[in-house]
Amino acid sequence: MQLLAVPMASSGGGGITLLLPLILIVGMIWFMSRSQRKQRQRQADTVAALTPGTKVITTSGLVGIVEETDDDYVTLEISEGVLVQVVKAAIGRVIPEEDTSAEAETSTEATAADESATADADEAADDDAAKVDVPDAGKAGDKADGKVQDTPKLPPTHTEN
């Protein structure tokens, strides 16, 4: 018995085909870490720029106005006379003052528009209610040919024979 060694067929390029996936993975990791670094820098800049009177939203969704800041903590007024102290890293974003005044004007206009639309809808509903023909309650189960429709039966249970 004689064994023959036959070389396996290989794809051309050898080393490049092995290095290409590794290069792609390293590139993806580099881009992801770069975007995270930019996000951390923006967060640090936001926290560093906090001054008393600034309206902020924390990462947990708490909305408040900055009362005072120190090295590690920010004191927020979340309601009149209610102060809470949070870690600076918990500040999610700053609400610009221009947006709050524009939102107040927009919400006032929207409320007025909603009230007028509601009044119009109520008047229309009253008009429609007067025009609706309500069938007689005693004839609700009757068919057109005069036969009474049976009520639907439930499937038998294990106690029925």
Short mmCIF file of N, CA and C in Angstrom, two decimals:
data_model
loop_
_atom_site.label_atom_id
_atom_site.label_comp_id
_atom_site.label_asym_id
_atom_site.label_seq_id
_atom_site.Cartn_x
_atom_site.Cartn_y
_atom_site.Cartn_z
N MET A 1 0.83 -1.15 0.00
CA MET A 1 0.00 0.00 0.00
C MET A 1 0.89 1.23 0.00
N GLN A 2 0.53 2.13 -0.87
CA GLN A 2 1.35 3.31 -1.04
C GLN A 2 0.48 4.55 -0.82
N LEU A 3 0.95 5.50 0.01
CA LEU A 3 0.23 6.74 0.29
C LEU A 3 0.78 7.85 -0.58
N LEU A 4 -0.11 8.54 -1.16
CA LEU A 4 0.30 9.67 -1.98
C LEU A 4 -0.10 10.97 -1.28
N ALA A 5 0.80 11.89 -1.21
CA ALA A 5 0.51 13.20 -0.61
C ALA A 5 0.11 14.14 -1.74
N VAL A 6 -1.12 14.57 -1.68
CA VAL A 6 -1.64 15.48 -2.70
C VAL A 6 -1.87 16.83 -2.02
N PRO A 7 -1.25 17.87 -2.50
CA PRO A 7 -1.46 19.18 -1.88
C PRO A 7 -2.90 19.64 -2.07
N MET A 8 -3.47 20.31 -1.02
CA MET A 8 -4.85 20.80 -1.10
C MET A 8 -4.87 22.06 -1.98
N ALA A 9 -5.96 22.21 -2.66
CA ALA A 9 -6.11 23.39 -3.51
C ALA A 9 -6.27 24.61 -2.63
N SER A 10 -5.58 25.68 -2.95
CA SER A 10 -5.68 26.90 -2.14
C SER A 10 -6.17 28.04 -3.01
N SER A 11 -6.82 28.99 -2.34
CA SER A 11 -7.26 30.15 -3.09
C SER A 11 -6.08 31.10 -3.20
N GLY A 12 -6.01 31.80 -4.28
CA GLY A 12 -4.90 32.72 -4.50
C GLY A 12 -4.96 33.88 -3.52
N GLY A 13 -3.84 34.39 -3.11
CA GLY A 13 -3.79 35.55 -2.24
C GLY A 13 -3.39 35.18 -0.83
N GLY A 14 -3.55 34.00 -0.39
CA GLY A 14 -3.17 33.46 0.91
C GLY A 14 -3.23 34.41 2.09
N GLY A 15 -2.18 35.20 2.30
CA GLY A 15 -2.08 36.05 3.48
C GLY A 15 -3.10 37.18 3.53
N ILE A 16 -3.43 37.74 2.37
CA ILE A 16 -4.39 38.86 2.34
C ILE A 16 -5.77 38.39 2.77
N THR A 17 -6.21 37.24 2.36
CA THR A 17 -7.55 36.76 2.71
C THR A 17 -7.65 36.48 4.21
N LEU A 18 -6.53 36.16 4.85
CA LEU A 18 -6.56 35.94 6.29
C LEU A 18 -6.52 37.28 7.05
N LEU A 19 -5.84 38.26 6.52
CA LEU A 19 -5.70 39.54 7.22
C LEU A 19 -6.88 40.48 7.01
N LEU A 20 -7.62 40.32 5.92
CA LEU A 20 -8.72 41.23 5.62
C LEU A 20 -9.79 41.25 6.72
N PRO A 21 -10.32 40.15 7.21
CA PRO A 21 -11.30 40.21 8.31
C PRO A 21 -10.73 40.86 9.57
N LEU A 22 -9.47 40.58 9.88
CA LEU A 22 -8.85 41.16 11.06
C LEU A 22 -8.75 42.68 10.91
N ILE A 23 -8.37 43.15 9.74
CA ILE A 23 -8.27 44.59 9.49
C ILE A 23 -9.66 45.24 9.60
N LEU A 24 -10.70 44.59 9.07
CA LEU A 24 -12.05 45.13 9.16
C LEU A 24 -12.52 45.23 10.62
N ILE A 25 -12.26 44.22 11.42
CA ILE A 25 -12.67 44.22 12.83
C ILE A 25 -11.95 45.33 13.59
N VAL A 26 -10.65 45.48 13.39
CA VAL A 26 -9.89 46.54 14.06
C VAL A 26 -10.41 47.91 13.63
N GLY A 27 -10.74 48.07 12.37
CA GLY A 27 -11.29 49.35 11.88
C GLY A 27 -12.63 49.68 12.51
N MET A 28 -13.51 48.70 12.64
CA MET A 28 -14.81 48.92 13.26
C MET A 28 -14.65 49.32 14.72
N ILE A 29 -13.78 48.65 15.44
CA ILE A 29 -13.54 48.98 16.85
C ILE A 29 -13.00 50.40 16.97
N TRP A 30 -12.10 50.79 16.11
CA TRP A 30 -11.52 52.13 16.15
C TRP A 30 -12.60 53.20 15.91
N PHE A 31 -13.48 53.00 14.89
CA PHE A 31 -14.53 53.97 14.62
C PHE A 31 -15.53 54.06 15.77
N MET A 32 -15.90 52.92 16.37
CA MET A 32 -16.85 52.95 17.48
C MET A 32 -16.26 53.65 18.69
N SER A 33 -14.99 53.40 19.01
CA SER A 33 -14.38 54.06 20.15
C SER A 33 -14.24 55.55 19.90
N ARG A 34 -14.00 55.94 18.67
CA ARG A 34 -13.88 57.36 18.32
C ARG A 34 -15.21 58.08 18.54
N SER A 35 -16.34 57.47 18.14
CA SER A 35 -17.64 58.11 18.33
C SER A 35 -18.00 58.18 19.82
N GLN A 36 -17.63 57.15 20.59
CA GLN A 36 -17.89 57.19 22.03
C GLN A 36 -17.06 58.28 22.70
N ARG A 37 -15.83 58.45 22.26
CA ARG A 37 -14.97 59.49 22.82
C ARG A 37 -15.55 60.87 22.55
N LYS A 38 -16.07 61.10 21.34
CA LYS A 38 -16.69 62.38 21.00
C LYS A 38 -17.92 62.62 21.88
N GLN A 39 -18.72 61.58 22.10
CA GLN A 39 -19.92 61.71 22.92
C GLN A 39 -19.55 62.04 24.36
N ARG A 40 -18.53 61.38 24.90
CA ARG A 40 -18.07 61.68 26.27
C ARG A 40 -17.57 63.11 26.37
N GLN A 41 -16.89 63.60 25.34
CA GLN A 41 -16.39 64.97 25.35
C GLN A 41 -17.54 65.98 25.32
N ARG A 42 -18.56 65.71 24.51
CA ARG A 42 -19.73 66.60 24.49
C ARG A 42 -20.41 66.64 25.85
N GLN A 43 -20.53 65.48 26.51
CA GLN A 43 -21.14 65.40 27.83
C GLN A 43 -20.32 66.21 28.83
N ALA A 44 -19.01 66.06 28.79
CA ALA A 44 -18.14 66.80 29.71
C ALA A 44 -18.25 68.30 29.46
N ASP A 45 -18.34 68.72 28.22
CA ASP A 45 -18.50 70.14 27.91
C ASP A 45 -19.84 70.67 28.42
N THR A 46 -20.90 69.88 28.27
CA THR A 46 -22.22 70.28 28.74
C THR A 46 -22.22 70.46 30.25
N VAL A 47 -21.64 69.51 30.96
CA VAL A 47 -21.61 69.57 32.43
C VAL A 47 -20.74 70.73 32.90
N ALA A 48 -19.64 70.98 32.20
CA ALA A 48 -18.74 72.07 32.60
C ALA A 48 -19.40 73.43 32.40
N ALA A 49 -20.33 73.54 31.47
CA ALA A 49 -20.96 74.81 31.16
C ALA A 49 -22.21 75.09 32.01
N LEU A 50 -22.52 74.22 32.98
CA LEU A 50 -23.72 74.43 33.79
C LEU A 50 -23.57 75.65 34.68
N THR A 51 -24.59 76.50 34.67
CA THR A 51 -24.62 77.67 35.54
C THR A 51 -25.98 77.71 36.23
N PRO A 52 -26.09 78.36 37.36
CA PRO A 52 -27.39 78.47 38.03
C PRO A 52 -28.42 79.14 37.11
N GLY A 53 -29.63 78.57 37.10
CA GLY A 53 -30.70 79.08 36.23
C GLY A 53 -30.86 78.30 34.95
N THR A 54 -29.95 77.37 34.65
CA THR A 54 -30.02 76.56 33.44
C THR A 54 -31.02 75.43 33.64
N LYS A 55 -31.90 75.23 32.68
CA LYS A 55 -32.88 74.14 32.75
C LYS A 55 -32.27 72.90 32.12
N VAL A 56 -32.31 71.77 32.83
CA VAL A 56 -31.66 70.54 32.36
C VAL A 56 -32.60 69.35 32.50
N ILE A 57 -32.26 68.29 31.79
CA ILE A 57 -32.94 67.00 31.93
C ILE A 57 -31.87 65.99 32.30
N THR A 58 -32.12 65.20 33.36
CA THR A 58 -31.16 64.19 33.76
C THR A 58 -31.32 62.95 32.89
N THR A 59 -30.39 62.03 33.00
CA THR A 59 -30.46 60.81 32.20
C THR A 59 -31.64 59.94 32.60
N SER A 60 -32.17 60.14 33.81
CA SER A 60 -33.34 59.37 34.24
C SER A 60 -34.64 60.06 33.90
N GLY A 61 -34.58 61.26 33.28
CA GLY A 61 -35.78 61.95 32.84
C GLY A 61 -36.28 63.01 33.79
N LEU A 62 -35.54 63.33 34.83
CA LEU A 62 -35.93 64.35 35.79
C LEU A 62 -35.61 65.72 35.21
N VAL A 63 -36.58 66.63 35.20
CA VAL A 63 -36.39 67.97 34.66
C VAL A 63 -36.26 68.94 35.82
N GLY A 64 -35.27 69.81 35.77
CA GLY A 64 -35.08 70.77 36.84
C GLY A 64 -34.24 71.94 36.40
N ILE A 65 -34.15 72.92 37.31
CA ILE A 65 -33.35 74.12 37.07
C ILE A 65 -32.15 74.07 38.01
N VAL A 66 -30.97 74.32 37.47
CA VAL A 66 -29.73 74.25 38.26
C VAL A 66 -29.74 75.38 39.28
N GLU A 67 -29.56 75.02 40.55
CA GLU A 67 -29.47 76.00 41.63
C GLU A 67 -28.01 76.29 41.97
N GLU A 68 -27.21 75.22 42.08
CA GLU A 68 -25.79 75.41 42.35
C GLU A 68 -25.02 74.18 41.88
N THR A 69 -23.74 74.37 41.60
CA THR A 69 -22.87 73.28 41.18
C THR A 69 -21.62 73.28 42.04
N ASP A 70 -21.06 72.10 42.26
CA ASP A 70 -19.74 71.99 42.88
C ASP A 70 -18.95 70.97 42.08
N ASP A 71 -17.88 70.43 42.64
CA ASP A 71 -17.00 69.56 41.87
C ASP A 71 -17.68 68.30 41.36
N ASP A 72 -18.47 67.65 42.21
CA ASP A 72 -19.05 66.37 41.84
C ASP A 72 -20.57 66.38 41.67
N TYR A 73 -21.25 67.36 42.27
CA TYR A 73 -22.71 67.33 42.33
C TYR A 73 -23.33 68.60 41.76
N VAL A 74 -24.59 68.46 41.35
CA VAL A 74 -25.40 69.58 40.88
C VAL A 74 -26.68 69.56 41.70
N THR A 75 -27.07 70.72 42.23
CA THR A 75 -28.33 70.82 42.96
C THR A 75 -29.38 71.36 42.00
N LEU A 76 -30.48 70.60 41.84
CA LEU A 76 -31.56 70.97 40.93
C LEU A 76 -32.82 71.29 41.71
N GLU A 77 -33.56 72.29 41.24
CA GLU A 77 -34.88 72.57 41.79
C GLU A 77 -35.88 71.93 40.83
N ILE A 78 -36.54 70.87 41.30
CA ILE A 78 -37.46 70.13 40.43
C ILE A 78 -38.89 70.63 40.56
N SER A 79 -39.17 71.32 41.64
CA SER A 79 -40.46 71.94 41.87
C SER A 79 -40.21 73.11 42.80
N GLU A 80 -41.18 73.96 42.97
CA GLU A 80 -40.96 75.14 43.80
C GLU A 80 -40.61 74.72 45.23
N GLY A 81 -39.38 75.02 45.64
CA GLY A 81 -38.93 74.71 46.99
C GLY A 81 -38.40 73.29 47.17
N VAL A 82 -38.42 72.46 46.12
CA VAL A 82 -37.94 71.07 46.22
C VAL A 82 -36.58 70.99 45.52
N LEU A 83 -35.54 70.75 46.31
CA LEU A 83 -34.19 70.66 45.77
C LEU A 83 -33.69 69.23 45.86
N VAL A 84 -33.02 68.77 44.80
CA VAL A 84 -32.38 67.45 44.80
C VAL A 84 -30.94 67.62 44.35
N GLN A 85 -30.11 66.73 44.86
CA GLN A 85 -28.70 66.79 44.50
C GLN A 85 -28.39 65.54 43.67
N VAL A 86 -27.84 65.76 42.48
CA VAL A 86 -27.52 64.66 41.58
C VAL A 86 -26.05 64.73 41.19
N VAL A 87 -25.52 63.61 40.78
CA VAL A 87 -24.14 63.55 40.29
C VAL A 87 -24.08 64.26 38.95
N LYS A 88 -22.99 64.95 38.68
CA LYS A 88 -22.87 65.69 37.42
C LYS A 88 -23.02 64.79 36.20
N ALA A 89 -22.57 63.56 36.31
CA ALA A 89 -22.66 62.63 35.18
C ALA A 89 -24.11 62.29 34.84
N ALA A 90 -25.04 62.57 35.76
CA ALA A 90 -26.45 62.27 35.53
C ALA A 90 -27.15 63.33 34.69
N ILE A 91 -26.48 64.44 34.39
CA ILE A 91 -27.09 65.47 33.56
C ILE A 91 -27.08 64.99 32.11
N GLY A 92 -28.26 64.81 31.54
CA GLY A 92 -28.37 64.30 30.18
C GLY A 92 -28.21 65.37 29.13
N ARG A 93 -29.00 66.44 29.25
CA ARG A 93 -28.91 67.52 28.27
C ARG A 93 -29.45 68.81 28.86
N VAL A 94 -29.09 69.90 28.22
CA VAL A 94 -29.54 71.23 28.63
C VAL A 94 -30.67 71.65 27.70
N ILE A 95 -31.73 72.19 28.29
CA ILE A 95 -32.84 72.69 27.49
C ILE A 95 -32.58 74.17 27.21
N PRO A 96 -32.44 74.55 25.94
CA PRO A 96 -32.18 75.95 25.63
C PRO A 96 -33.37 76.83 26.02
N GLU A 97 -33.10 78.06 26.43
CA GLU A 97 -34.15 78.99 26.85
C GLU A 97 -35.06 79.39 25.70
N GLU A 98 -34.52 79.49 24.47
CA GLU A 98 -35.35 79.89 23.33
C GLU A 98 -36.46 78.88 23.09
N ASP A 99 -36.14 77.60 23.26
CA ASP A 99 -37.13 76.55 23.01
C ASP A 99 -38.27 76.62 24.01
N THR A 100 -37.96 76.92 25.27
CA THR A 100 -39.02 76.92 26.29
C THR A 100 -40.00 78.06 26.04
N SER A 101 -39.53 79.25 25.63
CA SER A 101 -40.46 80.35 25.36
C SER A 101 -41.25 80.08 24.08
N ALA A 102 -40.61 79.50 23.07
CA ALA A 102 -41.32 79.16 21.83
C ALA A 102 -42.34 78.06 22.09
N GLU A 103 -42.00 77.10 22.94
CA GLU A 103 -42.94 76.03 23.27
C GLU A 103 -44.14 76.58 24.00
N ALA A 104 -43.93 77.55 24.90
CA ALA A 104 -45.04 78.13 25.65
C ALA A 104 -46.00 78.85 24.72
N GLU A 105 -45.46 79.62 23.76
CA GLU A 105 -46.32 80.30 22.80
C GLU A 105 -47.05 79.30 21.93
N THR A 106 -46.34 78.28 21.46
CA THR A 106 -46.95 77.27 20.60
C THR A 106 -48.01 76.50 21.35
N SER A 107 -47.73 76.13 22.61
CA SER A 107 -48.72 75.36 23.37
C SER A 107 -49.95 76.20 23.68
N THR A 108 -49.78 77.52 23.90
CA THR A 108 -50.92 78.39 24.14
C THR A 108 -51.79 78.47 22.89
N GLU A 109 -51.14 78.63 21.73
CA GLU A 109 -51.89 78.67 20.46
C GLU A 109 -52.56 77.33 20.20
N ALA A 110 -51.86 76.23 20.48
CA ALA A 110 -52.41 74.90 20.24
C ALA A 110 -53.59 74.64 21.17
N THR A 111 -53.51 75.12 22.41
CA THR A 111 -54.62 74.93 23.35
C THR A 111 -55.84 75.67 22.87
N ALA A 112 -55.67 76.91 22.41
CA ALA A 112 -56.80 77.68 21.90
C ALA A 112 -57.41 76.99 20.68
N ALA A 113 -56.57 76.48 19.80
CA ALA A 113 -57.06 75.78 18.60
C ALA A 113 -57.80 74.50 18.99
N ASP A 114 -57.26 73.76 19.98
CA ASP A 114 -57.91 72.53 20.44
C ASP A 114 -59.27 72.82 21.05
N GLU A 115 -59.38 73.90 21.83
CA GLU A 115 -60.65 74.23 22.45
C GLU A 115 -61.71 74.57 21.41
N SER A 116 -61.32 75.32 20.37
CA SER A 116 -62.30 75.68 19.33
C SER A 116 -62.68 74.43 18.53
N ALA A 117 -61.71 73.55 18.27
CA ALA A 117 -62.01 72.32 17.54
C ALA A 117 -62.93 71.42 18.36
N THR A 118 -62.72 71.37 19.67
CA THR A 118 -63.55 70.54 20.54
C THR A 118 -64.98 71.07 20.56
N ALA A 119 -65.13 72.40 20.63
CA ALA A 119 -66.46 73.01 20.62
C ALA A 119 -67.17 72.70 19.31
N ASP A 120 -66.45 72.80 18.18
CA ASP A 120 -67.04 72.49 16.89
C ASP A 120 -67.45 71.01 16.81
N ALA A 121 -66.62 70.13 17.34
CA ALA A 121 -66.92 68.69 17.32
C ALA A 121 -68.14 68.39 18.19
N ASP A 122 -68.26 69.06 19.34
CA ASP A 122 -69.42 68.84 20.21
C ASP A 122 -70.71 69.26 19.51
N GLU A 123 -70.68 70.42 18.82
CA GLU A 123 -71.85 70.89 18.10
C GLU A 123 -72.21 69.91 16.99
N ALA A 124 -71.22 69.40 16.27
CA ALA A 124 -71.48 68.45 15.19
C ALA A 124 -72.05 67.15 15.74
N ALA A 125 -71.54 66.71 16.90
CA ALA A 125 -72.05 65.47 17.51
C ALA A 125 -73.50 65.65 17.94
N ASP A 126 -73.85 66.82 18.46
CA ASP A 126 -75.24 67.08 18.86
C ASP A 126 -76.16 67.04 17.65
N ASP A 127 -75.71 67.65 16.53
CA ASP A 127 -76.50 67.64 15.30
C ASP A 127 -76.67 66.22 14.78
N ASP A 128 -75.59 65.41 14.82
CA ASP A 128 -75.66 64.03 14.34
C ASP A 128 -76.57 63.18 15.23
N ALA A 129 -76.54 63.42 16.53
CA ALA A 129 -77.37 62.64 17.46
C ALA A 129 -78.84 62.88 17.19
N ALA A 130 -79.21 64.08 16.77
CA ALA A 130 -80.61 64.39 16.48
C ALA A 130 -81.06 63.68 15.21
N LYS A 131 -80.14 63.40 14.27
CA LYS A 131 -80.49 62.82 12.99
C LYS A 131 -80.45 61.29 12.99
N VAL A 132 -79.86 60.66 14.00
CA VAL A 132 -79.68 59.22 14.01
C VAL A 132 -81.01 58.54 14.27
N ASP A 133 -81.34 57.50 13.47
CA ASP A 133 -82.55 56.72 13.65
C ASP A 133 -82.22 55.50 14.50
N VAL A 134 -82.74 55.46 15.70
CA VAL A 134 -82.45 54.37 16.62
C VAL A 134 -83.49 53.29 16.42
N PRO A 135 -83.07 52.02 16.16
CA PRO A 135 -84.05 50.94 15.97
C PRO A 135 -84.74 50.62 17.29
N ASP A 136 -85.94 50.03 17.17
CA ASP A 136 -86.70 49.66 18.36
C ASP A 136 -85.98 48.54 19.09
N ALA A 137 -85.84 48.66 20.41
CA ALA A 137 -85.08 47.70 21.20
C ALA A 137 -85.70 46.31 21.15
N GLY A 138 -87.01 46.19 21.02
CA GLY A 138 -87.67 44.88 21.00
C GLY A 138 -87.42 44.14 19.71
N LYS A 139 -87.07 44.81 18.63
CA LYS A 139 -86.89 44.17 17.34
C LYS A 139 -85.43 43.97 16.99
N ALA A 140 -84.52 44.09 17.96
CA ALA A 140 -83.10 43.99 17.67
C ALA A 140 -82.72 42.59 17.20
N GLY A 141 -83.39 41.54 17.68
CA GLY A 141 -83.05 40.17 17.29
C GLY A 141 -83.83 39.67 16.11
N ASP A 142 -84.79 40.45 15.57
CA ASP A 142 -85.63 39.99 14.47
C ASP A 142 -84.87 40.06 13.15
N LYS A 143 -85.16 39.06 12.30
CA LYS A 143 -84.62 39.09 10.94
C LYS A 143 -85.64 39.72 10.02
N ALA A 144 -85.26 39.93 8.77
CA ALA A 144 -86.16 40.54 7.80
C ALA A 144 -87.36 39.65 7.51
N ASP A 145 -87.22 38.31 7.60
CA ASP A 145 -88.32 37.41 7.29
C ASP A 145 -89.22 37.15 8.50
N GLY A 146 -88.97 37.80 9.63
CA GLY A 146 -89.84 37.68 10.79
C GLY A 146 -89.42 36.62 11.78
N LYS A 147 -88.38 35.84 11.48
CA LYS A 147 -87.93 34.81 12.41
C LYS A 147 -86.97 35.43 13.42
N VAL A 148 -87.01 34.93 14.63
CA VAL A 148 -86.12 35.42 15.67
C VAL A 148 -84.82 34.63 15.61
N GLN A 149 -83.72 35.35 15.65
CA GLN A 149 -82.41 34.72 15.58
C GLN A 149 -82.05 34.13 16.94
N ASP A 150 -81.57 32.88 16.93
CA ASP A 150 -81.15 32.24 18.17
C ASP A 150 -79.89 32.92 18.70
N THR A 151 -79.78 32.93 20.01
CA THR A 151 -78.56 33.46 20.60
C THR A 151 -77.46 32.43 20.40
N PRO A 152 -76.24 32.88 20.22
CA PRO A 152 -75.15 31.93 19.99
C PRO A 152 -74.92 31.06 21.22
N LYS A 153 -74.66 29.77 20.96
CA LYS A 153 -74.42 28.83 22.06
C LYS A 153 -72.93 28.70 22.28
N LEU A 154 -72.57 28.54 23.53
CA LEU A 154 -71.19 28.28 23.87
C LEU A 154 -70.89 26.81 23.65
N PRO A 155 -69.65 26.47 23.41
CA PRO A 155 -69.32 25.05 23.24
C PRO A 155 -69.57 24.30 24.55
N PRO A 156 -69.88 23.01 24.46
CA PRO A 156 -70.17 22.24 25.67
C PRO A 156 -68.93 22.13 26.57
N THR A 157 -69.18 22.10 27.84
CA THR A 157 -68.09 21.92 28.80
C THR A 157 -67.98 20.47 29.18
N HIS A 158 -67.01 20.12 29.97
CA HIS A 158 -66.81 18.72 30.34
C HIS A 158 -67.90 18.21 31.29
N THR A 159 -68.70 19.09 31.88
CA THR A 159 -69.75 18.66 32.79
C THR A 159 -71.04 18.34 32.07
N GLU A 160 -71.21 18.83 30.82
CA GLU A 160 -72.41 18.53 30.06
C GLU A 160 -72.26 17.20 29.35
N ASN A 161 -73.38 16.48 29.20
CA ASN A 161 -73.33 15.19 28.51
C ASN A 161 -73.84 15.30 27.11
#
